PDB file of C-alpha atoms in Angstrom:
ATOM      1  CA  UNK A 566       0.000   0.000   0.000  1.00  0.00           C
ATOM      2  CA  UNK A 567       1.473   3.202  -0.920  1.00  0.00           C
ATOM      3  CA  UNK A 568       1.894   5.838   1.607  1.00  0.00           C
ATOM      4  CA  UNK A 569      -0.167   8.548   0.229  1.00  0.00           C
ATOM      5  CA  UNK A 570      -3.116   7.679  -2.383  1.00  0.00           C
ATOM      6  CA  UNK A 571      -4.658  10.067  -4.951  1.00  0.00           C
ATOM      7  CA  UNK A 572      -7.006   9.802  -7.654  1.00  0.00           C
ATOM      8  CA  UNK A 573      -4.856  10.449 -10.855  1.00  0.00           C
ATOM      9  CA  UNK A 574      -8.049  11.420 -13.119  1.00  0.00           C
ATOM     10  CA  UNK A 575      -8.330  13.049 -15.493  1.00  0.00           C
ATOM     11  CA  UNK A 576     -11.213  15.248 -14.063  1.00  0.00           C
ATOM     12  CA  UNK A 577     -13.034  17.501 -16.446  1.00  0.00           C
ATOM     13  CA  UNK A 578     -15.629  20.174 -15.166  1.00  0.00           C
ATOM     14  CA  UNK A 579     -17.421  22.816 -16.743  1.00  0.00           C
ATOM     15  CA  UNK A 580     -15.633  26.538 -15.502  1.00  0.00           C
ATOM     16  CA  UNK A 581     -17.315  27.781 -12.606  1.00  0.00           C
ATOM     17  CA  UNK A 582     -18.013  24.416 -10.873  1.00  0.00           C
ATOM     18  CA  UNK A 583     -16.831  23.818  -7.384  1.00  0.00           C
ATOM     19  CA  UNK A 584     -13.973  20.864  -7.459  1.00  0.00           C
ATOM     20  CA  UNK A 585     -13.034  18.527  -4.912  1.00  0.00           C
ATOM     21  CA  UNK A 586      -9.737  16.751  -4.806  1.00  0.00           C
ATOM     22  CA  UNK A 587      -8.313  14.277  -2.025  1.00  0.00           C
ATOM     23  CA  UNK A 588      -5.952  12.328  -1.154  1.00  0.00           C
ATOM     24  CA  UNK A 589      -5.683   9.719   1.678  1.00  0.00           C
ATOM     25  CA  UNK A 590      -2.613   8.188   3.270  1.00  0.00           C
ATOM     26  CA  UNK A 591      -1.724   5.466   5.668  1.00  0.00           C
ATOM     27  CA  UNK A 592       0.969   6.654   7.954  1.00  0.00           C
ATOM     28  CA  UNK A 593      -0.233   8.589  10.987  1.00  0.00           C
ATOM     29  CA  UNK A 594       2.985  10.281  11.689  1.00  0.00           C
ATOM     30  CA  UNK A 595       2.125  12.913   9.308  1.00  0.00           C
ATOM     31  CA  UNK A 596       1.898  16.759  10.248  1.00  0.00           C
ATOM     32  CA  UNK A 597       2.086  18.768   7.155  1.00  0.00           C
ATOM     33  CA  UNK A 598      -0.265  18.627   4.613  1.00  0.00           C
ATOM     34  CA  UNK A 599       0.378  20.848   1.513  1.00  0.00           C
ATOM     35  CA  UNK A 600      -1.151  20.963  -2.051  1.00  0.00           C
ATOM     36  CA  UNK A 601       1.308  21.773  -5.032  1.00  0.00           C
ATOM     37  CA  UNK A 602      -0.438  22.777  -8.649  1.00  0.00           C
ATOM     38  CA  UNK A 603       1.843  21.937 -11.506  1.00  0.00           C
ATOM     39  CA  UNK A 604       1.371  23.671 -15.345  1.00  0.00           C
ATOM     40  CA  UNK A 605       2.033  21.659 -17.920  1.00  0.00           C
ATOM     41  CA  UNK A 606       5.947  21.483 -18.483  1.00  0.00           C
ATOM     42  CA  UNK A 607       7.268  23.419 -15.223  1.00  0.00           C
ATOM     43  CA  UNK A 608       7.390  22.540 -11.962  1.00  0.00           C
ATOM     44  CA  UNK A 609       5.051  22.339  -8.690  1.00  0.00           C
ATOM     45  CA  UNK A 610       3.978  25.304  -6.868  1.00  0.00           C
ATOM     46  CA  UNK A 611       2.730  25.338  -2.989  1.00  0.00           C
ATOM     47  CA  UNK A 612      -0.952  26.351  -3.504  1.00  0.00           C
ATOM     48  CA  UNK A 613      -1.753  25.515   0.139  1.00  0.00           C
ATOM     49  CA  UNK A 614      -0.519  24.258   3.877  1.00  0.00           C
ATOM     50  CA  UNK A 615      -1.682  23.232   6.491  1.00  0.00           C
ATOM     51  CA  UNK A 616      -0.634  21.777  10.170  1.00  0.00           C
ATOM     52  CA  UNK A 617      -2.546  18.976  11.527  1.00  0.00           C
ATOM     53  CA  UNK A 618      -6.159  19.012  11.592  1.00  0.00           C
ATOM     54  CA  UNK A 619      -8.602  21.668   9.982  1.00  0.00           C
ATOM     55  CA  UNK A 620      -9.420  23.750   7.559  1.00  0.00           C
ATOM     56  CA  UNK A 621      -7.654  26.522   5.708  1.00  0.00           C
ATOM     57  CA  UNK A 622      -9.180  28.721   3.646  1.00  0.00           C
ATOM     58  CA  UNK A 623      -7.244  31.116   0.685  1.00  0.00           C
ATOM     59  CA  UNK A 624      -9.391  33.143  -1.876  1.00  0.00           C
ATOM     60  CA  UNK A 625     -11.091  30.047  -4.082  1.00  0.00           C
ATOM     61  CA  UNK A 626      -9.261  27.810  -2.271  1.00  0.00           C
ATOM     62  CA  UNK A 627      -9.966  25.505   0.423  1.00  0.00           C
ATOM     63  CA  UNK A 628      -7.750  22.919   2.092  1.00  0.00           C
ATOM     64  CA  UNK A 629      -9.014  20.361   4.465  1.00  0.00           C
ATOM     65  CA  UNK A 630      -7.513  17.915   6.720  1.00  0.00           C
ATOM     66  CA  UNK A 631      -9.418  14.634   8.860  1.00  0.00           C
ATOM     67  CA  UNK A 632      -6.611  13.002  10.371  1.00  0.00           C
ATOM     68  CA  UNK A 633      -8.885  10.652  12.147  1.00  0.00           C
ATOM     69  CA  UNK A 634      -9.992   9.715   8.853  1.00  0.00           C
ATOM     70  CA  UNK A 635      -6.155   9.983   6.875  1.00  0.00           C
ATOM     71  CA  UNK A 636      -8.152  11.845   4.162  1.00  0.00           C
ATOM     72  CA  UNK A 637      -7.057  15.349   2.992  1.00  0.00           C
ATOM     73  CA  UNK A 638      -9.317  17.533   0.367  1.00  0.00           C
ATOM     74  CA  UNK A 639      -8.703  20.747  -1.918  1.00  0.00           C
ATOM     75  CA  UNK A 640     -11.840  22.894  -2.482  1.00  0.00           C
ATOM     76  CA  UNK A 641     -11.995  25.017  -5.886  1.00  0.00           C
ATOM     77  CA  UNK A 642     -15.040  27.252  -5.793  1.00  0.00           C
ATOM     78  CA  UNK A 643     -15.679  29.199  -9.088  1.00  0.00           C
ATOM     79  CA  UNK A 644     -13.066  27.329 -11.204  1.00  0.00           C
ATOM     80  CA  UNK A 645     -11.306  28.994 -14.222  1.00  0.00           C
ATOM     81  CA  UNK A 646      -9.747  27.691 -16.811  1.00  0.00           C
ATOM     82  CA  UNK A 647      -6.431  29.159 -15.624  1.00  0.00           C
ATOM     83  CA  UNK A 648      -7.149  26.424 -13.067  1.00  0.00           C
ATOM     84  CA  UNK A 649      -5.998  23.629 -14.975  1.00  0.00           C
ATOM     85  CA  UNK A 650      -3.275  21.621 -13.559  1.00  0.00           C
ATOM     86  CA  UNK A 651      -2.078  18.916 -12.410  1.00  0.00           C
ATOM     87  CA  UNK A 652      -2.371  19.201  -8.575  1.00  0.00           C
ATOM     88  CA  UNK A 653      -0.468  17.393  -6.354  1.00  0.00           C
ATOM     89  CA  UNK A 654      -1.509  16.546  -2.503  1.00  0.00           C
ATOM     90  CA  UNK A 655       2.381  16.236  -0.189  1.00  0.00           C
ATOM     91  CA  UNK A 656       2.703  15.339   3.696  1.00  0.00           C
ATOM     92  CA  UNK A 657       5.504  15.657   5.504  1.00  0.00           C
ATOM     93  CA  UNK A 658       6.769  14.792   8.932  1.00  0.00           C
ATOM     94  CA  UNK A 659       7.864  16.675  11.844  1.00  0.00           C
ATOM     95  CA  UNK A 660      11.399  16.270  10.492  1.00  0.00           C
ATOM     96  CA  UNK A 661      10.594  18.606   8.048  1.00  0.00           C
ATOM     97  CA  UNK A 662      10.405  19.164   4.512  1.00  0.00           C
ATOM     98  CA  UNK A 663      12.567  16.679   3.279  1.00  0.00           C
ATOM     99  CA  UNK A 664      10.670  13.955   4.455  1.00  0.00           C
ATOM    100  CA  UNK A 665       7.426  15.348   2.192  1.00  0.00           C
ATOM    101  CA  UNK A 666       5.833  12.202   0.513  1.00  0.00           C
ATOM    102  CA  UNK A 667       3.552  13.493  -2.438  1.00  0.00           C
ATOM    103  CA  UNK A 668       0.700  11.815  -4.128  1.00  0.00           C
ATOM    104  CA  UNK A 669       0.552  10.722  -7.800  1.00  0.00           C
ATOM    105  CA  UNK A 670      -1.261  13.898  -8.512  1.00  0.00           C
ATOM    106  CA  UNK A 671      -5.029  14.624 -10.131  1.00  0.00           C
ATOM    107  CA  UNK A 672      -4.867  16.093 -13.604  1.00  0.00           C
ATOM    108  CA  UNK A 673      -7.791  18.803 -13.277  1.00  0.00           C
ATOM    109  CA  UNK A 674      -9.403  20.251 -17.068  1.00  0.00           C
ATOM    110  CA  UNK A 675     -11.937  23.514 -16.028  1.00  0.00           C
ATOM    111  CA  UNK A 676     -13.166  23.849 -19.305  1.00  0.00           C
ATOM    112  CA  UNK A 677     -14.912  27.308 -20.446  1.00  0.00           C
TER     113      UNK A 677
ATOM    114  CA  UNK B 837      14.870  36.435 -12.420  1.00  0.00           C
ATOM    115  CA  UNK B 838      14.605  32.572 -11.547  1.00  0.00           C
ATOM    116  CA  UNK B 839      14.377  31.302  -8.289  1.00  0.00           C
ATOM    117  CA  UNK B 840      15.416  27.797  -9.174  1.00  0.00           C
ATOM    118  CA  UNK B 841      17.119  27.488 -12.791  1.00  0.00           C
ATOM    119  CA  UNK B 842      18.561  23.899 -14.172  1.00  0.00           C
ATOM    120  CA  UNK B 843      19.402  22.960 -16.837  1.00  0.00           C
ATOM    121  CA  UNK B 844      19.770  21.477 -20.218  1.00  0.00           C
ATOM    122  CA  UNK B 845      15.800  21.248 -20.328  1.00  0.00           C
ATOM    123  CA  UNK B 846      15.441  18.401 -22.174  1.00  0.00           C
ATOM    124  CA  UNK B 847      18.060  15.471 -22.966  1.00  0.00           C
ATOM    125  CA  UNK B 848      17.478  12.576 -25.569  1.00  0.00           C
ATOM    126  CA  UNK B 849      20.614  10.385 -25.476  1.00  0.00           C
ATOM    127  CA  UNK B 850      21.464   6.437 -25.965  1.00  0.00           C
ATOM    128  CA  UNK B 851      21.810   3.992 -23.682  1.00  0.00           C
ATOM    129  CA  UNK B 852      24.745   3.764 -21.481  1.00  0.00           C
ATOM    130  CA  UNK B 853      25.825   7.314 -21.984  1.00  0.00           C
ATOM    131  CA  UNK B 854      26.784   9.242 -19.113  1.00  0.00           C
ATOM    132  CA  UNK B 855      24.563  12.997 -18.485  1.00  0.00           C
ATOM    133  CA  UNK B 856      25.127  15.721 -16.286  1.00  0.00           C
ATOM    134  CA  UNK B 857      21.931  18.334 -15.268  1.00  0.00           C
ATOM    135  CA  UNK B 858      22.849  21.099 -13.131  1.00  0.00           C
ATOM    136  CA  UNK B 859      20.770  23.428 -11.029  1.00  0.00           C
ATOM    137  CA  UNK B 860      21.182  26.913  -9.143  1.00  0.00           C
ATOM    138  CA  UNK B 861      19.260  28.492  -6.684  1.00  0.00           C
ATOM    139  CA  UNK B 862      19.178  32.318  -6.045  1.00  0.00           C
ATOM    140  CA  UNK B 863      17.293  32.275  -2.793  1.00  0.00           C
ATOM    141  CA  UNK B 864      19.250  31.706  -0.574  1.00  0.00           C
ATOM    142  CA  UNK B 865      18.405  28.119   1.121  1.00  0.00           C
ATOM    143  CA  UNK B 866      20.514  26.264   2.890  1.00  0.00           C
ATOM    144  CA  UNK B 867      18.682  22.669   1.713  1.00  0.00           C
ATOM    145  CA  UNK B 868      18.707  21.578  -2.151  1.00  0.00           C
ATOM    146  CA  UNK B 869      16.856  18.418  -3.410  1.00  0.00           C
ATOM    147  CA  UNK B 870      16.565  16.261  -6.666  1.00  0.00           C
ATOM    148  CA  UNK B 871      13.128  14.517  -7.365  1.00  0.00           C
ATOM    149  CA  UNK B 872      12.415  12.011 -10.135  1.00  0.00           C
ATOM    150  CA  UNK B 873       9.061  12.428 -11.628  1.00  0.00           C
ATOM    151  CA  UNK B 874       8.348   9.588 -14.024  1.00  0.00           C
ATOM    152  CA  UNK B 875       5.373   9.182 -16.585  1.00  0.00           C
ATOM    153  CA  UNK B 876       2.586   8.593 -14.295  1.00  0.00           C
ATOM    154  CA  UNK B 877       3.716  11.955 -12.384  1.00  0.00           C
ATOM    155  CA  UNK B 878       4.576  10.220  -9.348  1.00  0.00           C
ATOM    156  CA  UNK B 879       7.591  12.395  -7.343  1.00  0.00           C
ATOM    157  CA  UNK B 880       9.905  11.155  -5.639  1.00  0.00           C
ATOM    158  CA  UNK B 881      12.697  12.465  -3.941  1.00  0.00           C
ATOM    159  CA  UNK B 882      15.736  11.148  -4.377  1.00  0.00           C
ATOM    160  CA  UNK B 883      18.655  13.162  -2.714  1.00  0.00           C
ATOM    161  CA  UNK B 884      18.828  16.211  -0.365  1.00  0.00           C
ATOM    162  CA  UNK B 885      21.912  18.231   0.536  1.00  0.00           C
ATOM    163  CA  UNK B 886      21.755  20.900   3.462  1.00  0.00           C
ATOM    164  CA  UNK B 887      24.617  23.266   3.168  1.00  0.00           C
ATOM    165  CA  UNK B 888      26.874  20.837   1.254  1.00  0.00           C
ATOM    166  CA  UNK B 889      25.868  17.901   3.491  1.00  0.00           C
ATOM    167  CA  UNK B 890      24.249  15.040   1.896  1.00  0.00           C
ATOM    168  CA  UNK B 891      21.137  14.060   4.296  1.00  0.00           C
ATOM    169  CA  UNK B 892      18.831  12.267   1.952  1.00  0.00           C
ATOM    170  CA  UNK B 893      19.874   9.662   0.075  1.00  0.00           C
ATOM    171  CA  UNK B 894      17.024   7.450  -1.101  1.00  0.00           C
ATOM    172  CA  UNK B 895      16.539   3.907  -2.688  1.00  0.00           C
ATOM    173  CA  UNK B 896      18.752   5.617  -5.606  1.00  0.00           C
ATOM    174  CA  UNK B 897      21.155   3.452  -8.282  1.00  0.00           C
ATOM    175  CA  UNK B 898      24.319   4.288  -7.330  1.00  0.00           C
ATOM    176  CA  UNK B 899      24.718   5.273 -11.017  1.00  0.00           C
ATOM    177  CA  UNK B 900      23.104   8.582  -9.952  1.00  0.00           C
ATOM    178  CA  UNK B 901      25.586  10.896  -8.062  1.00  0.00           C
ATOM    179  CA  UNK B 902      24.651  14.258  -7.164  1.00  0.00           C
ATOM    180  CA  UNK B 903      27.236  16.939  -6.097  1.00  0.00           C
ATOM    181  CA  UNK B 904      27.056  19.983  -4.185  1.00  0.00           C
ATOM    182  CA  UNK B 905      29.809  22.660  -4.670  1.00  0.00           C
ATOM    183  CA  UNK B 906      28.015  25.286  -2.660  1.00  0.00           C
ATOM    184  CA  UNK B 907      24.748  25.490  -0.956  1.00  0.00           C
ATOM    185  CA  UNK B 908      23.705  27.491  -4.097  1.00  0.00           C
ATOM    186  CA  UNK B 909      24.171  24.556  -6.523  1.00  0.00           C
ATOM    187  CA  UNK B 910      23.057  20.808  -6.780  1.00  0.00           C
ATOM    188  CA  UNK B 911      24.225  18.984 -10.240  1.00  0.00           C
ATOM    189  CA  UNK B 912      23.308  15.207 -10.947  1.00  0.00           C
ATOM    190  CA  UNK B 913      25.662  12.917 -12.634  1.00  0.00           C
ATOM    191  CA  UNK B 914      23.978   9.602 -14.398  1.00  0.00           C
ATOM    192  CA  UNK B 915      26.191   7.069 -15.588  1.00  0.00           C
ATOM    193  CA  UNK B 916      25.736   4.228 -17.802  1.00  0.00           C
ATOM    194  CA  UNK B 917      22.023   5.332 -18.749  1.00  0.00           C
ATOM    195  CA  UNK B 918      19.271   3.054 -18.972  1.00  0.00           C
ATOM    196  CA  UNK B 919      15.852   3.105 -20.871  1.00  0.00           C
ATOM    197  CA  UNK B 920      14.224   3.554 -17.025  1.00  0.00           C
ATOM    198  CA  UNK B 921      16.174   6.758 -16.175  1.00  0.00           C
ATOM    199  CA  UNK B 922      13.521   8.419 -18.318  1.00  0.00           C
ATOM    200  CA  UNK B 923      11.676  10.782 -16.588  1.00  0.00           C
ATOM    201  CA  UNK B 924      11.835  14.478 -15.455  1.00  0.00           C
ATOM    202  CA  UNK B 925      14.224  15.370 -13.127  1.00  0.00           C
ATOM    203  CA  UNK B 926      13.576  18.605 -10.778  1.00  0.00           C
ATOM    204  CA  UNK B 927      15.539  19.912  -8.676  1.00  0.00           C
ATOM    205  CA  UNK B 928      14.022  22.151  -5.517  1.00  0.00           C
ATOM    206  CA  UNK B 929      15.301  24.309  -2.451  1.00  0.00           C
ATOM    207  CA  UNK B 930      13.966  25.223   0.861  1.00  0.00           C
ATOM    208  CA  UNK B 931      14.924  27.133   3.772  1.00  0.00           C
ATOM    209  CA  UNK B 932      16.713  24.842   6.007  1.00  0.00           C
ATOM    210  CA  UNK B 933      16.783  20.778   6.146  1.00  0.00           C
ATOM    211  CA  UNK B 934      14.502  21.283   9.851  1.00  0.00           C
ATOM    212  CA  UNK B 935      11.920  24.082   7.809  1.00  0.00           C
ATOM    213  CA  UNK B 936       8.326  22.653   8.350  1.00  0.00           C
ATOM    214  CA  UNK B 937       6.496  24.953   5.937  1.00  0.00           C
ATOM    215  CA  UNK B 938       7.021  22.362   3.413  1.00  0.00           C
ATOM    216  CA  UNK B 939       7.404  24.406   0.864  1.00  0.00           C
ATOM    217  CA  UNK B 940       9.879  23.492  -1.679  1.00  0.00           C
ATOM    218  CA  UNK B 941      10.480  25.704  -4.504  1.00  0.00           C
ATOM    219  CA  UNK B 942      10.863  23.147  -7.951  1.00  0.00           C
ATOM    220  CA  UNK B 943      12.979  24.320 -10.807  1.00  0.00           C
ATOM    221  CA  UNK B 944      11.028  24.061 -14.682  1.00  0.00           C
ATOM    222  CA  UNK B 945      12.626  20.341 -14.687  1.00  0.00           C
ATOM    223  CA  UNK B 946      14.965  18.595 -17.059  1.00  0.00           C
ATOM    224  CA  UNK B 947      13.115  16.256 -18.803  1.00  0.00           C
ATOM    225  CA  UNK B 948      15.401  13.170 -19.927  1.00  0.00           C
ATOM    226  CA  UNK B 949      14.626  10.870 -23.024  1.00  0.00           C
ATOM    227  CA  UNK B 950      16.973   7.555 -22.960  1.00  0.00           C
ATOM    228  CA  UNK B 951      16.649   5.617 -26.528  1.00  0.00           C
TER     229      UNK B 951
END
């Protein structure tokens, strides 16, 4: 089983839907939950973090975390096309960021 | 100007060849990484260096060899390529190896073609 699941997609919704993405994950040692949106050909981006359990809100954006449950989520409210991306869920530890374990990532298409 | 700049961008090369991809960092973190993202966009970290000092070094061939002459730079040497070694490589920075922000900051990625 691998650490940290995610749904790879593809997930296609029409622009100003609300999306949902998630992850889950096995080990309970994680602290830090983060959500990195990669563009086609560059690299990730933090879009949002979070410590322990809760919710975390940014703009459009809203991060979840159930650690009871292992199961983390990423809110898009009014999505844009400038929203598509491939967005990636990471934990880390309390070691710190070099320990971050990321998810397989959901390929996200807002189409106008 | 770029945070995090490697390069060549993309490499096609044969089999057994040896490649280097370098990478710089202009903002002044103390803790460089490499991560391997292969087809199915799984990422992976492979190595970590914190102020010269290797502190990760994961489940890597030992074909793979990173270097660090400064905390500013991180290059990866692959020898003897294989067909597998395909994949993008990126290569990230934070601010110190104990940071818990998590955030990394990824370079555009170097994305390697073995034939």
């Amino acid at each position: 089983q691998k650490e940290v699941e995610q749904d790879p997609g593809p997930l296609s919704v029409p622009e100003g839907a609300i999306v949902s993405l998630n992850c889950t994950y096995s080990n309970s040692a994680f602290q830090y939950f983060m959500w990195y949106r990669q563009y086609s050909r560059k690299g990730p981006e933090l879009l949002m973090y979070t410590y322990s359990s809760g919710n975390k809100e940014d703009g459009r954006f809203t991060a979840q975390v159930d650690k009871s449950s292992k199961y983390i989520s990423l809110f898009i409210r009014d999505s844009q096309p400038s929203d598509s991306a491939t967005y990636l869920c990471a934990m880390g530890r309390p070691q710190g960021a070099q320990k971050l374990v990321f998810g397989q990532g959901t390929r996200l298409t807002i189409n106008p | 100007d770029t945070a995090v700049s490697q390069t060549p961008k993309y490499l096609v090369t044969q089999m057994g060849n040896d490649k280097s991809i370098k990478c710089e960092q202009n903002l002044g973190h103390d803790t460089m990484y490499w991560y391997k993202q292969d087809s199915k966009k799984f990422l992976k970290i492979m190595f970590s260096y914190n102020n010269k000092e290797l502190i990760i070094n994961e489940t890597v061939p030992n074909r793979f060899s990173p270097k660090s002459p400064d905390k500013a730079h991180l290059n990866l040497h692959i020898n003897s390529l294989e067909l597998g070694d395909s994949a993008v490589y990126f290569c990230a920075s934070s601010a110190g190896a104990g940071g818990n922000t998590g955030e990394l900051f990824f370079g555009e990625g170097s994305r390697l073609t073995v034939l």
